[in-house]
N, C-alpha and C. Protein backbone atom coordinates (compact mmCIF):
# COMPACT_ATOMS: atom_id res chain seq x y z
N UNK A 1 41.87 -37.55 -14.08
CA UNK A 1 42.72 -36.75 -13.09
C UNK A 1 43.24 -35.44 -13.85
N UNK A 2 43.64 -35.67 -15.11
CA UNK A 2 44.19 -34.52 -15.79
C UNK A 2 43.17 -33.34 -15.95
N UNK A 3 41.90 -33.79 -16.12
CA UNK A 3 40.82 -32.79 -16.22
C UNK A 3 40.65 -32.08 -14.86
N UNK A 4 40.70 -32.86 -13.79
CA UNK A 4 40.60 -32.30 -12.44
C UNK A 4 41.69 -31.30 -12.18
N UNK A 5 42.93 -31.64 -12.50
CA UNK A 5 44.04 -30.76 -12.32
C UNK A 5 43.86 -29.43 -13.08
N UNK A 6 43.47 -29.59 -14.35
CA UNK A 6 43.23 -28.38 -15.23
C UNK A 6 42.18 -27.47 -14.52
N UNK A 7 41.16 -28.07 -14.09
CA UNK A 7 40.00 -27.30 -13.49
C UNK A 7 40.48 -26.59 -12.16
N UNK A 8 41.26 -27.31 -11.40
CA UNK A 8 41.81 -26.83 -10.15
C UNK A 8 42.68 -25.48 -10.33
N UNK A 9 43.72 -25.67 -11.25
CA UNK A 9 44.58 -24.53 -11.36
C UNK A 9 43.80 -23.39 -12.13
N UNK A 10 42.82 -23.70 -12.97
CA UNK A 10 42.06 -22.64 -13.58
C UNK A 10 41.18 -21.97 -12.55
N UNK A 11 40.62 -22.66 -11.59
CA UNK A 11 39.79 -22.04 -10.53
C UNK A 11 40.65 -21.25 -9.68
N UNK A 12 41.88 -21.70 -9.26
CA UNK A 12 42.67 -20.79 -8.48
C UNK A 12 43.05 -19.51 -9.13
N UNK A 13 43.37 -19.64 -10.50
CA UNK A 13 43.63 -18.47 -11.23
C UNK A 13 42.45 -17.47 -11.28
N UNK A 14 41.28 -17.93 -11.53
CA UNK A 14 40.06 -17.14 -11.65
C UNK A 14 39.71 -16.49 -10.34
N UNK A 15 39.83 -17.28 -9.36
CA UNK A 15 39.31 -16.87 -7.95
C UNK A 15 40.30 -15.92 -7.27
N UNK A 16 41.66 -16.38 -7.43
CA UNK A 16 42.68 -15.58 -6.60
C UNK A 16 43.81 -15.02 -7.37
N UNK A 17 43.78 -15.15 -8.66
CA UNK A 17 44.83 -14.62 -9.53
C UNK A 17 46.22 -15.20 -9.24
N UNK A 18 46.20 -16.35 -8.78
CA UNK A 18 47.53 -17.10 -8.69
C UNK A 18 47.66 -18.05 -9.83
N UNK A 19 48.71 -17.98 -10.67
CA UNK A 19 48.67 -18.74 -11.92
C UNK A 19 49.65 -19.85 -11.93
N UNK A 20 49.19 -21.07 -11.74
CA UNK A 20 49.99 -22.26 -11.83
C UNK A 20 49.70 -23.02 -13.07
N UNK A 21 49.06 -22.45 -13.97
CA UNK A 21 48.67 -23.14 -15.24
C UNK A 21 49.81 -23.62 -16.10
N UNK A 22 50.96 -23.00 -16.07
CA UNK A 22 52.08 -23.40 -16.83
C UNK A 22 53.16 -24.19 -16.14
N UNK A 23 52.91 -24.54 -14.80
CA UNK A 23 53.89 -25.19 -14.00
C UNK A 23 54.18 -26.64 -14.65
N UNK A 24 55.37 -27.17 -14.40
CA UNK A 24 55.68 -28.51 -14.88
C UNK A 24 54.66 -29.42 -14.32
N UNK A 25 54.01 -30.24 -15.21
CA UNK A 25 53.00 -31.09 -14.73
C UNK A 25 53.35 -32.09 -13.72
N UNK A 26 54.46 -32.82 -13.91
CA UNK A 26 54.92 -33.85 -12.86
C UNK A 26 55.10 -33.23 -11.62
N UNK A 27 55.75 -32.09 -11.57
CA UNK A 27 56.04 -31.42 -10.23
C UNK A 27 54.78 -31.04 -9.60
N UNK A 28 53.89 -30.52 -10.39
CA UNK A 28 52.62 -29.97 -9.82
C UNK A 28 51.79 -31.15 -9.26
N UNK A 29 51.86 -32.32 -9.89
CA UNK A 29 51.04 -33.43 -9.43
C UNK A 29 51.66 -33.91 -8.07
N UNK A 30 52.99 -33.96 -8.02
CA UNK A 30 53.63 -34.44 -6.78
C UNK A 30 53.29 -33.55 -5.61
N UNK A 31 53.26 -32.24 -5.84
CA UNK A 31 52.99 -31.28 -4.76
C UNK A 31 51.47 -31.36 -4.42
N UNK A 32 50.66 -31.56 -5.33
CA UNK A 32 49.23 -31.64 -5.08
C UNK A 32 48.91 -32.96 -4.33
N UNK A 33 49.64 -34.01 -4.63
CA UNK A 33 49.49 -35.30 -3.84
C UNK A 33 49.81 -35.13 -2.37
N UNK A 34 50.87 -34.35 -2.18
CA UNK A 34 51.12 -34.04 -0.70
C UNK A 34 50.11 -33.23 -0.03
N UNK A 35 49.55 -32.21 -0.84
CA UNK A 35 48.41 -31.38 -0.34
C UNK A 35 47.27 -32.25 0.02
N UNK A 36 46.91 -33.12 -0.92
CA UNK A 36 45.67 -33.99 -0.60
C UNK A 36 45.95 -34.80 0.62
N UNK A 37 47.00 -35.29 0.88
CA UNK A 37 47.29 -36.07 2.14
C UNK A 37 47.12 -35.12 3.34
N UNK A 38 47.63 -33.93 3.16
CA UNK A 38 47.58 -32.89 4.33
C UNK A 38 46.08 -32.62 4.60
N UNK A 39 45.27 -32.43 3.64
CA UNK A 39 43.95 -32.07 3.76
C UNK A 39 42.93 -33.25 3.94
N UNK A 40 43.66 -34.45 3.85
CA UNK A 40 42.92 -35.77 3.97
C UNK A 40 41.72 -35.82 3.06
N UNK A 41 42.06 -35.56 1.83
CA UNK A 41 41.05 -35.53 0.73
C UNK A 41 41.58 -36.58 -0.24
N UNK A 42 40.54 -37.18 -0.98
CA UNK A 42 40.82 -38.22 -1.97
C UNK A 42 40.91 -37.79 -3.44
N UNK A 43 40.50 -36.59 -3.79
CA UNK A 43 40.52 -36.11 -5.18
C UNK A 43 40.85 -34.61 -5.30
N UNK A 44 41.31 -34.27 -6.46
CA UNK A 44 41.57 -32.82 -6.72
C UNK A 44 40.27 -32.08 -6.81
N UNK A 45 39.24 -32.69 -7.21
CA UNK A 45 37.90 -32.01 -7.23
C UNK A 45 37.49 -31.59 -5.83
N UNK A 46 37.70 -32.42 -4.86
CA UNK A 46 37.37 -32.06 -3.47
C UNK A 46 38.35 -30.96 -3.05
N UNK A 47 39.65 -31.01 -3.35
CA UNK A 47 40.46 -29.90 -3.06
C UNK A 47 40.01 -28.61 -3.79
N UNK A 48 39.61 -28.64 -4.92
CA UNK A 48 39.10 -27.41 -5.50
C UNK A 48 37.94 -26.79 -4.79
N UNK A 49 37.04 -27.59 -4.33
CA UNK A 49 35.87 -27.10 -3.62
C UNK A 49 36.27 -26.50 -2.30
N UNK A 50 37.26 -27.10 -1.58
CA UNK A 50 37.76 -26.50 -0.32
C UNK A 50 38.45 -25.19 -0.52
N UNK A 51 39.27 -25.16 -1.57
CA UNK A 51 40.06 -23.93 -1.83
C UNK A 51 39.17 -22.80 -2.27
N UNK A 52 38.22 -23.12 -3.07
CA UNK A 52 37.29 -21.98 -3.56
C UNK A 52 36.43 -21.43 -2.46
N UNK A 53 36.12 -22.23 -1.47
CA UNK A 53 35.20 -21.76 -0.40
C UNK A 53 35.87 -21.35 0.94
N UNK A 54 37.21 -21.50 0.95
CA UNK A 54 37.88 -21.20 2.09
C UNK A 54 39.30 -20.63 1.84
N UNK A 55 39.30 -19.30 1.75
CA UNK A 55 40.63 -18.60 1.43
C UNK A 55 41.83 -19.00 2.27
N UNK A 56 41.51 -19.35 3.55
CA UNK A 56 42.64 -19.84 4.44
C UNK A 56 43.19 -21.11 3.90
N UNK A 57 42.37 -22.02 3.25
CA UNK A 57 42.93 -23.20 2.82
C UNK A 57 43.93 -22.99 1.61
N UNK A 58 43.68 -21.82 0.90
CA UNK A 58 44.54 -21.49 -0.24
C UNK A 58 45.91 -21.17 0.32
N UNK A 59 46.07 -20.51 1.45
CA UNK A 59 47.39 -20.23 1.97
C UNK A 59 48.13 -21.47 2.42
N UNK A 60 47.38 -22.42 2.90
CA UNK A 60 48.05 -23.75 3.17
C UNK A 60 48.54 -24.49 1.81
N UNK A 61 47.60 -24.46 0.81
CA UNK A 61 47.95 -25.00 -0.38
C UNK A 61 49.13 -24.40 -1.08
N UNK A 62 49.28 -23.11 -0.84
CA UNK A 62 50.47 -22.32 -1.54
C UNK A 62 51.73 -22.77 -0.85
N UNK A 63 51.74 -23.27 0.40
CA UNK A 63 52.90 -23.78 1.04
C UNK A 63 53.46 -25.09 0.30
N UNK A 64 52.54 -25.76 -0.34
CA UNK A 64 52.78 -27.01 -1.03
C UNK A 64 53.27 -26.67 -2.44
N UNK A 65 52.62 -25.65 -3.14
CA UNK A 65 52.84 -25.32 -4.44
C UNK A 65 54.08 -24.39 -4.75
N UNK A 66 54.54 -23.75 -3.69
CA UNK A 66 55.66 -22.85 -3.92
C UNK A 66 56.81 -23.36 -3.20
N UNK A 67 58.09 -23.09 -3.68
CA UNK A 67 59.26 -23.60 -3.08
C UNK A 67 59.73 -22.52 -2.06
N UNK A 68 59.94 -22.96 -0.90
CA UNK A 68 60.34 -22.06 0.21
C UNK A 68 61.74 -22.49 0.82
N UNK A 69 62.48 -23.29 0.05
CA UNK A 69 63.78 -23.67 0.52
C UNK A 69 64.89 -22.78 0.03
N UNK A 70 65.67 -22.30 0.89
CA UNK A 70 66.82 -21.41 0.55
C UNK A 70 67.79 -21.54 1.68
N UNK A 71 68.87 -20.75 1.74
CA UNK A 71 69.76 -20.75 2.85
C UNK A 71 70.55 -19.37 2.77
N UNK A 72 71.06 -19.00 3.92
CA UNK A 72 71.70 -17.75 4.00
C UNK A 72 72.96 -17.74 3.21
N UNK A 73 73.24 -16.60 2.42
CA UNK A 73 74.40 -16.46 1.64
C UNK A 73 74.56 -17.62 0.66
N UNK A 74 73.50 -18.20 0.19
CA UNK A 74 73.56 -19.23 -0.77
C UNK A 74 74.28 -18.75 -2.03
N UNK A 75 75.14 -19.64 -2.54
CA UNK A 75 76.12 -19.30 -3.59
C UNK A 75 76.97 -18.15 -3.15
N UNK A 76 77.95 -18.39 -2.26
CA UNK A 76 78.72 -17.29 -1.66
C UNK A 76 79.43 -16.37 -2.82
N UNK A 77 79.68 -16.95 -3.91
CA UNK A 77 80.43 -16.18 -4.94
C UNK A 77 79.56 -15.00 -5.31
N UNK A 78 78.24 -15.30 -5.36
CA UNK A 78 77.32 -14.09 -5.79
C UNK A 78 77.47 -13.00 -4.74
N UNK A 79 77.36 -13.25 -3.52
CA UNK A 79 77.49 -12.25 -2.45
C UNK A 79 78.84 -11.57 -2.40
N UNK A 80 79.88 -12.27 -2.77
CA UNK A 80 81.26 -11.74 -2.88
C UNK A 80 81.23 -10.74 -4.05
N UNK A 81 80.67 -11.06 -5.15
CA UNK A 81 80.57 -10.15 -6.27
C UNK A 81 79.72 -8.94 -6.00
N UNK A 82 78.61 -9.17 -5.23
CA UNK A 82 77.84 -8.05 -4.80
C UNK A 82 78.63 -6.99 -3.94
N UNK A 83 79.40 -7.52 -3.05
CA UNK A 83 80.24 -6.64 -2.19
C UNK A 83 81.25 -5.90 -3.14
N UNK A 84 81.85 -6.66 -3.98
CA UNK A 84 82.99 -6.12 -4.76
C UNK A 84 82.55 -5.23 -5.95
N UNK A 85 81.57 -5.63 -6.65
CA UNK A 85 81.21 -4.90 -7.91
C UNK A 85 79.91 -3.97 -7.80
N UNK A 86 79.08 -4.35 -6.98
CA UNK A 86 77.72 -3.67 -6.84
C UNK A 86 77.68 -2.60 -5.86
N UNK A 87 78.20 -3.00 -4.65
CA UNK A 87 78.18 -2.00 -3.49
C UNK A 87 78.75 -0.58 -3.77
N UNK A 88 79.90 -0.62 -4.43
CA UNK A 88 80.53 0.68 -4.75
C UNK A 88 79.50 1.53 -5.60
N UNK A 89 78.89 0.91 -6.51
CA UNK A 89 77.89 1.64 -7.33
C UNK A 89 76.66 2.16 -6.49
N UNK A 90 76.18 1.24 -5.54
CA UNK A 90 75.07 1.63 -4.66
C UNK A 90 75.42 2.86 -3.74
N UNK A 91 76.67 3.00 -3.42
CA UNK A 91 77.11 4.08 -2.53
C UNK A 91 76.93 5.46 -3.18
N UNK A 92 76.73 5.50 -4.56
CA UNK A 92 76.53 6.72 -5.18
C UNK A 92 75.16 7.34 -4.99
N UNK A 93 74.17 6.49 -4.45
CA UNK A 93 72.82 6.99 -4.15
C UNK A 93 72.71 7.50 -2.68
N UNK A 94 72.01 8.59 -2.50
CA UNK A 94 71.80 9.07 -1.16
C UNK A 94 70.85 8.12 -0.32
N UNK A 95 69.93 7.52 -1.03
CA UNK A 95 68.97 6.66 -0.34
C UNK A 95 68.75 5.41 -1.35
N UNK A 96 68.48 4.34 -0.75
CA UNK A 96 68.33 3.08 -1.62
C UNK A 96 67.07 2.32 -1.25
N UNK A 97 66.47 1.74 -2.41
CA UNK A 97 65.46 0.79 -2.18
C UNK A 97 65.78 -0.56 -2.73
N UNK A 98 65.64 -1.57 -1.92
CA UNK A 98 66.12 -3.00 -2.40
C UNK A 98 64.82 -3.83 -2.30
N UNK A 99 64.50 -4.51 -3.45
CA UNK A 99 63.30 -5.41 -3.49
C UNK A 99 63.72 -6.76 -3.51
N UNK A 100 63.43 -7.56 -2.41
CA UNK A 100 63.74 -9.03 -2.35
C UNK A 100 62.45 -9.62 -2.80
N UNK A 101 62.25 -9.99 -4.04
CA UNK A 101 61.05 -10.60 -4.59
C UNK A 101 61.05 -12.12 -4.49
N UNK A 102 60.15 -12.71 -3.83
CA UNK A 102 60.20 -14.05 -3.49
C UNK A 102 61.00 -14.29 -2.29
N UNK A 103 60.76 -13.63 -1.22
CA UNK A 103 61.62 -13.62 -0.02
C UNK A 103 61.53 -14.99 0.57
N UNK A 104 60.62 -15.92 0.29
CA UNK A 104 60.54 -17.23 0.94
C UNK A 104 60.61 -17.13 2.43
N UNK A 105 61.46 -17.82 3.14
CA UNK A 105 61.46 -17.84 4.62
C UNK A 105 62.49 -16.75 5.07
N UNK A 106 63.02 -15.93 4.24
CA UNK A 106 63.83 -14.81 4.69
C UNK A 106 65.27 -14.92 4.65
N UNK A 107 65.70 -15.96 4.29
CA UNK A 107 67.23 -16.24 4.27
C UNK A 107 67.99 -15.23 3.31
N UNK A 108 67.36 -14.93 2.19
CA UNK A 108 68.02 -13.99 1.22
C UNK A 108 67.94 -12.63 1.81
N UNK A 109 66.87 -12.17 2.39
CA UNK A 109 66.77 -10.85 3.04
C UNK A 109 67.88 -10.68 4.15
N UNK A 110 67.86 -11.59 5.04
CA UNK A 110 68.88 -11.46 6.24
C UNK A 110 70.28 -11.44 5.68
N UNK A 111 70.53 -12.10 4.66
CA UNK A 111 71.85 -12.12 4.01
C UNK A 111 72.23 -10.69 3.46
N UNK A 112 71.28 -10.17 2.83
CA UNK A 112 71.47 -8.83 2.26
C UNK A 112 71.49 -7.77 3.37
N UNK A 113 70.67 -7.86 4.38
CA UNK A 113 70.72 -6.95 5.45
C UNK A 113 71.99 -6.93 6.18
N UNK A 114 72.57 -8.10 6.40
CA UNK A 114 73.87 -8.11 7.05
C UNK A 114 74.98 -7.60 6.13
N UNK A 115 74.97 -7.92 4.92
CA UNK A 115 75.93 -7.32 3.93
C UNK A 115 75.79 -5.83 3.95
N UNK A 116 74.66 -5.30 3.90
CA UNK A 116 74.44 -3.78 3.83
C UNK A 116 74.82 -3.21 5.18
N UNK A 117 74.56 -3.86 6.22
CA UNK A 117 75.12 -3.31 7.52
C UNK A 117 76.65 -3.17 7.54
N UNK A 118 77.21 -4.29 7.07
CA UNK A 118 78.73 -4.28 7.06
C UNK A 118 79.36 -3.39 6.12
N UNK A 119 78.68 -3.01 5.05
CA UNK A 119 79.15 -2.16 4.10
C UNK A 119 78.68 -0.64 4.38
N UNK A 120 78.05 -0.49 5.46
CA UNK A 120 77.64 0.86 5.82
C UNK A 120 76.52 1.56 5.07
N UNK A 121 75.68 0.58 4.40
CA UNK A 121 74.49 1.04 3.59
C UNK A 121 73.15 0.97 4.33
N UNK A 122 73.21 0.32 5.40
CA UNK A 122 71.92 -0.08 6.10
C UNK A 122 70.98 1.20 6.44
N UNK A 123 71.61 2.20 6.90
CA UNK A 123 70.74 3.36 7.39
C UNK A 123 70.18 4.06 6.18
N UNK A 124 70.64 3.91 5.06
CA UNK A 124 70.08 4.56 3.83
C UNK A 124 69.22 3.71 2.99
N UNK A 125 69.03 2.41 3.50
CA UNK A 125 68.22 1.53 2.63
C UNK A 125 66.90 1.16 3.18
N UNK A 126 65.90 0.92 2.34
CA UNK A 126 64.57 0.41 2.66
C UNK A 126 64.45 -0.86 1.97
N UNK A 127 64.25 -1.99 2.64
CA UNK A 127 64.01 -3.29 1.96
C UNK A 127 62.64 -3.57 1.79
N UNK A 128 62.13 -3.99 0.54
CA UNK A 128 60.79 -4.51 0.34
C UNK A 128 60.85 -5.95 0.15
N UNK A 129 60.22 -6.71 1.15
CA UNK A 129 60.41 -8.22 1.13
C UNK A 129 58.98 -8.77 0.72
N UNK A 130 58.85 -9.32 -0.35
CA UNK A 130 57.53 -9.68 -0.81
C UNK A 130 57.60 -11.22 -1.24
N UNK A 131 56.37 -11.93 -1.10
CA UNK A 131 56.20 -13.24 -1.53
C UNK A 131 54.74 -13.47 -1.79
N UNK A 132 54.50 -14.59 -2.53
CA UNK A 132 53.16 -14.95 -2.83
C UNK A 132 52.54 -15.74 -1.64
N UNK A 133 53.34 -16.24 -0.76
CA UNK A 133 52.98 -17.15 0.31
C UNK A 133 52.90 -16.30 1.67
N UNK A 134 51.81 -16.06 2.21
CA UNK A 134 51.69 -15.26 3.40
C UNK A 134 52.25 -16.04 4.69
N UNK A 135 52.17 -17.32 4.66
CA UNK A 135 52.77 -18.00 5.77
C UNK A 135 54.29 -17.96 5.79
N UNK A 136 54.88 -18.01 4.59
CA UNK A 136 56.28 -17.71 4.48
C UNK A 136 56.80 -16.36 4.90
N UNK A 137 55.95 -15.33 4.60
CA UNK A 137 56.24 -14.00 5.07
C UNK A 137 56.30 -13.86 6.60
N UNK A 138 55.39 -14.62 7.23
CA UNK A 138 55.42 -14.63 8.69
C UNK A 138 56.72 -15.27 9.26
N UNK A 139 56.98 -16.31 8.69
CA UNK A 139 58.41 -16.93 9.07
C UNK A 139 59.61 -16.11 8.66
N UNK A 140 59.52 -15.36 7.53
CA UNK A 140 60.60 -14.53 7.18
C UNK A 140 60.71 -13.33 8.15
N UNK A 141 59.69 -12.72 8.55
CA UNK A 141 59.67 -11.65 9.50
C UNK A 141 60.16 -12.04 10.88
N UNK A 142 59.83 -13.35 11.32
CA UNK A 142 60.28 -13.81 12.66
C UNK A 142 61.69 -13.97 12.62
N UNK A 143 62.36 -14.45 11.50
CA UNK A 143 63.86 -14.57 11.43
C UNK A 143 64.34 -15.65 12.39
N UNK A 144 63.63 -16.74 12.47
CA UNK A 144 64.12 -17.87 13.41
C UNK A 144 64.34 -19.10 12.55
N UNK A 145 65.57 -19.70 12.73
CA UNK A 145 65.92 -20.89 11.92
C UNK A 145 66.44 -21.87 12.92
N UNK A 146 66.28 -23.27 12.52
CA UNK A 146 66.86 -24.31 13.34
C UNK A 146 68.35 -24.23 13.48
N UNK A 147 68.89 -24.57 14.62
CA UNK A 147 70.35 -24.52 14.87
C UNK A 147 71.12 -25.37 13.92
N UNK A 148 70.50 -26.42 13.49
CA UNK A 148 71.26 -27.38 12.64
C UNK A 148 71.47 -26.86 11.26
N UNK A 149 70.95 -25.70 11.00
CA UNK A 149 71.21 -25.02 9.60
C UNK A 149 72.32 -23.97 9.79
N UNK A 150 72.56 -23.56 11.00
CA UNK A 150 73.54 -22.48 11.22
C UNK A 150 74.87 -22.73 10.67
N UNK A 151 75.39 -23.89 10.86
CA UNK A 151 76.76 -24.23 10.36
C UNK A 151 76.89 -23.97 8.85
N UNK A 152 75.90 -24.34 8.15
CA UNK A 152 75.82 -24.15 6.76
C UNK A 152 75.80 -22.63 6.36
N UNK A 153 74.99 -21.97 7.16
CA UNK A 153 74.85 -20.45 6.93
C UNK A 153 76.24 -19.88 7.23
N UNK A 154 76.86 -20.23 8.31
CA UNK A 154 78.20 -19.67 8.74
C UNK A 154 79.15 -19.94 7.70
N UNK A 155 79.30 -21.12 7.18
CA UNK A 155 80.29 -21.43 6.09
C UNK A 155 80.04 -20.59 4.83
N UNK A 156 78.81 -20.35 4.46
CA UNK A 156 78.51 -19.49 3.34
C UNK A 156 78.89 -18.07 3.56
N UNK A 157 78.53 -17.58 4.78
CA UNK A 157 78.87 -16.20 5.24
C UNK A 157 80.41 -15.90 5.05
N UNK A 158 81.13 -16.89 5.63
CA UNK A 158 82.59 -16.70 5.62
C UNK A 158 83.11 -16.71 4.20
N UNK A 159 82.57 -17.63 3.35
CA UNK A 159 83.05 -17.75 1.98
C UNK A 159 82.64 -16.52 1.16
N UNK A 160 81.53 -15.91 1.58
CA UNK A 160 81.02 -14.71 0.88
C UNK A 160 81.72 -13.36 1.24
N UNK A 161 82.73 -13.50 2.12
CA UNK A 161 83.49 -12.30 2.47
C UNK A 161 83.03 -11.66 3.70
N UNK A 162 82.30 -12.46 4.59
CA UNK A 162 81.73 -11.81 5.87
C UNK A 162 82.88 -11.10 6.62
N UNK A 163 82.54 -10.04 7.17
CA UNK A 163 83.63 -9.22 8.06
C UNK A 163 83.57 -9.46 9.52
N UNK A 164 82.74 -10.26 9.92
CA UNK A 164 82.60 -10.40 11.34
C UNK A 164 82.30 -12.01 11.67
N UNK A 165 81.73 -12.21 12.64
CA UNK A 165 81.19 -13.68 12.87
C UNK A 165 79.80 -13.60 12.74
N UNK A 166 79.19 -14.65 12.06
CA UNK A 166 77.73 -14.63 11.90
C UNK A 166 76.98 -14.70 13.21
N UNK A 167 77.66 -15.32 14.26
CA UNK A 167 77.09 -15.33 15.57
C UNK A 167 76.88 -13.98 16.16
N UNK A 168 77.41 -12.96 15.67
CA UNK A 168 77.09 -11.59 16.19
C UNK A 168 75.80 -11.13 15.77
N UNK A 169 75.08 -11.89 14.88
CA UNK A 169 73.81 -11.44 14.35
C UNK A 169 72.60 -12.31 14.85
N UNK A 170 72.89 -13.24 15.71
CA UNK A 170 71.68 -14.06 16.12
C UNK A 170 71.99 -14.40 17.66
N UNK A 171 70.90 -14.78 18.30
CA UNK A 171 70.89 -15.39 19.62
C UNK A 171 70.45 -16.77 19.52
N UNK A 172 71.04 -17.72 20.24
CA UNK A 172 70.66 -19.07 20.21
C UNK A 172 69.96 -19.52 21.42
N UNK A 173 69.00 -20.33 21.28
CA UNK A 173 68.33 -20.98 22.34
C UNK A 173 67.23 -21.92 21.94
N UNK A 174 67.01 -22.95 22.76
CA UNK A 174 65.88 -23.87 22.48
C UNK A 174 66.02 -24.56 21.06
N UNK A 175 67.25 -24.82 20.62
CA UNK A 175 67.39 -25.42 19.33
C UNK A 175 67.18 -24.55 18.16
N UNK A 176 67.17 -23.23 18.30
CA UNK A 176 66.92 -22.38 17.16
C UNK A 176 67.79 -21.07 17.34
N UNK A 177 68.06 -20.41 16.19
CA UNK A 177 68.72 -19.16 16.19
C UNK A 177 67.76 -17.99 15.73
N UNK A 178 67.71 -17.07 16.49
CA UNK A 178 66.80 -15.84 16.25
C UNK A 178 67.69 -14.69 15.77
N UNK A 179 67.47 -14.34 14.56
CA UNK A 179 68.33 -13.19 14.03
C UNK A 179 67.97 -11.86 14.59
N UNK A 180 68.87 -10.99 14.78
CA UNK A 180 68.75 -9.74 15.30
C UNK A 180 67.55 -9.03 14.78
N UNK A 181 66.53 -8.62 15.60
CA UNK A 181 65.37 -8.01 15.11
C UNK A 181 65.71 -6.55 14.44
N UNK A 182 66.80 -5.99 14.83
CA UNK A 182 67.17 -4.70 14.22
C UNK A 182 67.59 -4.83 12.75
N UNK A 183 67.85 -6.04 12.29
CA UNK A 183 68.14 -6.17 10.97
C UNK A 183 66.96 -5.90 10.06
N UNK A 184 65.80 -6.04 10.61
CA UNK A 184 64.54 -5.77 9.78
C UNK A 184 63.82 -4.45 10.20
N UNK A 185 64.52 -3.61 10.82
CA UNK A 185 63.85 -2.31 11.26
C UNK A 185 63.66 -1.45 10.05
N UNK A 186 64.28 -1.75 8.91
CA UNK A 186 64.09 -0.93 7.74
C UNK A 186 63.62 -1.82 6.56
N UNK A 187 62.79 -2.79 7.01
CA UNK A 187 62.20 -3.82 6.03
C UNK A 187 60.62 -3.71 6.05
N UNK A 188 60.08 -3.93 4.90
CA UNK A 188 58.64 -3.97 4.80
C UNK A 188 58.31 -5.36 4.20
N UNK A 189 57.53 -6.15 4.94
CA UNK A 189 57.13 -7.54 4.41
C UNK A 189 55.68 -7.39 3.84
N UNK A 190 55.46 -7.78 2.68
CA UNK A 190 54.17 -7.69 2.00
C UNK A 190 53.91 -8.78 0.97
N UNK A 191 52.63 -9.21 0.82
CA UNK A 191 52.11 -10.09 0.03
C UNK A 191 52.15 -9.49 -1.44
N UNK A 192 52.77 -10.16 -2.38
CA UNK A 192 52.90 -9.68 -3.76
C UNK A 192 53.01 -10.75 -4.74
N UNK A 193 52.33 -10.71 -5.84
CA UNK A 193 52.24 -11.81 -6.82
C UNK A 193 53.09 -11.18 -8.01
N UNK A 194 54.18 -11.80 -8.31
CA UNK A 194 54.94 -11.33 -9.48
C UNK A 194 54.18 -11.56 -10.76
N UNK A 195 53.31 -12.54 -10.88
CA UNK A 195 52.70 -12.82 -12.09
C UNK A 195 51.58 -11.84 -12.49
N UNK A 196 50.95 -11.22 -11.38
CA UNK A 196 49.80 -10.36 -11.71
C UNK A 196 49.88 -9.00 -11.16
N UNK A 197 50.66 -8.80 -10.02
CA UNK A 197 50.67 -7.42 -9.40
C UNK A 197 51.74 -6.57 -10.10
N UNK A 198 51.54 -5.24 -10.00
CA UNK A 198 52.44 -4.41 -10.60
C UNK A 198 53.62 -4.08 -9.75
N UNK A 199 54.66 -3.46 -10.39
CA UNK A 199 55.78 -2.91 -9.68
C UNK A 199 55.35 -1.73 -8.91
N UNK A 200 55.70 -1.65 -7.64
CA UNK A 200 55.24 -0.65 -6.68
C UNK A 200 56.13 0.50 -6.38
N UNK A 201 57.32 0.49 -6.84
CA UNK A 201 58.26 1.50 -6.55
C UNK A 201 59.46 1.34 -7.41
N UNK A 202 60.18 2.52 -7.58
CA UNK A 202 61.45 2.42 -8.21
C UNK A 202 62.49 1.92 -7.22
N UNK A 203 63.32 1.01 -7.59
CA UNK A 203 64.28 0.41 -6.71
C UNK A 203 65.67 0.43 -7.41
N UNK A 204 66.73 0.43 -6.55
CA UNK A 204 68.06 0.36 -7.03
C UNK A 204 68.61 -1.05 -7.29
N UNK A 205 68.03 -1.94 -6.55
CA UNK A 205 68.42 -3.34 -6.57
C UNK A 205 67.28 -4.37 -6.41
N UNK A 206 67.20 -5.26 -7.27
CA UNK A 206 66.18 -6.33 -7.18
C UNK A 206 66.85 -7.71 -6.97
N UNK A 207 66.45 -8.40 -5.97
CA UNK A 207 66.95 -9.71 -5.80
C UNK A 207 65.74 -10.76 -5.93
N UNK A 208 65.84 -11.56 -6.90
CA UNK A 208 64.70 -12.47 -7.04
C UNK A 208 65.28 -14.02 -7.28
N UNK A 209 66.23 -14.26 -6.41
CA UNK A 209 67.04 -15.53 -6.57
C UNK A 209 66.21 -16.70 -6.19
N UNK A 210 65.10 -16.58 -5.42
CA UNK A 210 64.29 -17.67 -5.00
C UNK A 210 63.15 -17.92 -5.96
N UNK A 211 63.00 -17.22 -6.96
CA UNK A 211 61.76 -17.26 -7.85
C UNK A 211 62.11 -18.27 -8.99
């Protein structure tokens, strides 16, 4: 099995330039076991064959190999410090570019978008939201989250120094909250691999807290 795992990650690297060769072995095996169950396969060699011959299967596999769990205003003290110490410095630029690297399902981006709106920086800011996982990018752009997560988001927002009610930024229905589409009117969502792709722009702020 160790040989199969080595061959699989090497094949993914050579074919698609996604590098999992240095990932923690135990974690990688657990994630690949879940992927095998999903694909209904019995060996990593079979998974390698599927992934090499079906690029769509790679996108599914990436959802197992990359961590997409986050929450809005996670670690509120960070966002409070951002408001207090970083925003005054950002105000000195006439225009801003913010790179959310590893945007996952979008929680980090919407947190920043709300903060920038409340601090009067939204109209001068362009957000680059990138991730290795295309399925995650779709979810991030949609900005829809289960309602059972909103209480935690709200507590974080308040602790981070939010100036309004978080409910002002979403509409609720059918067990989910959809965040205001205007929050992403100045956002670009794009596939980007931090391990192999180059920096694409000069930016004033980089947020890579999910990586």
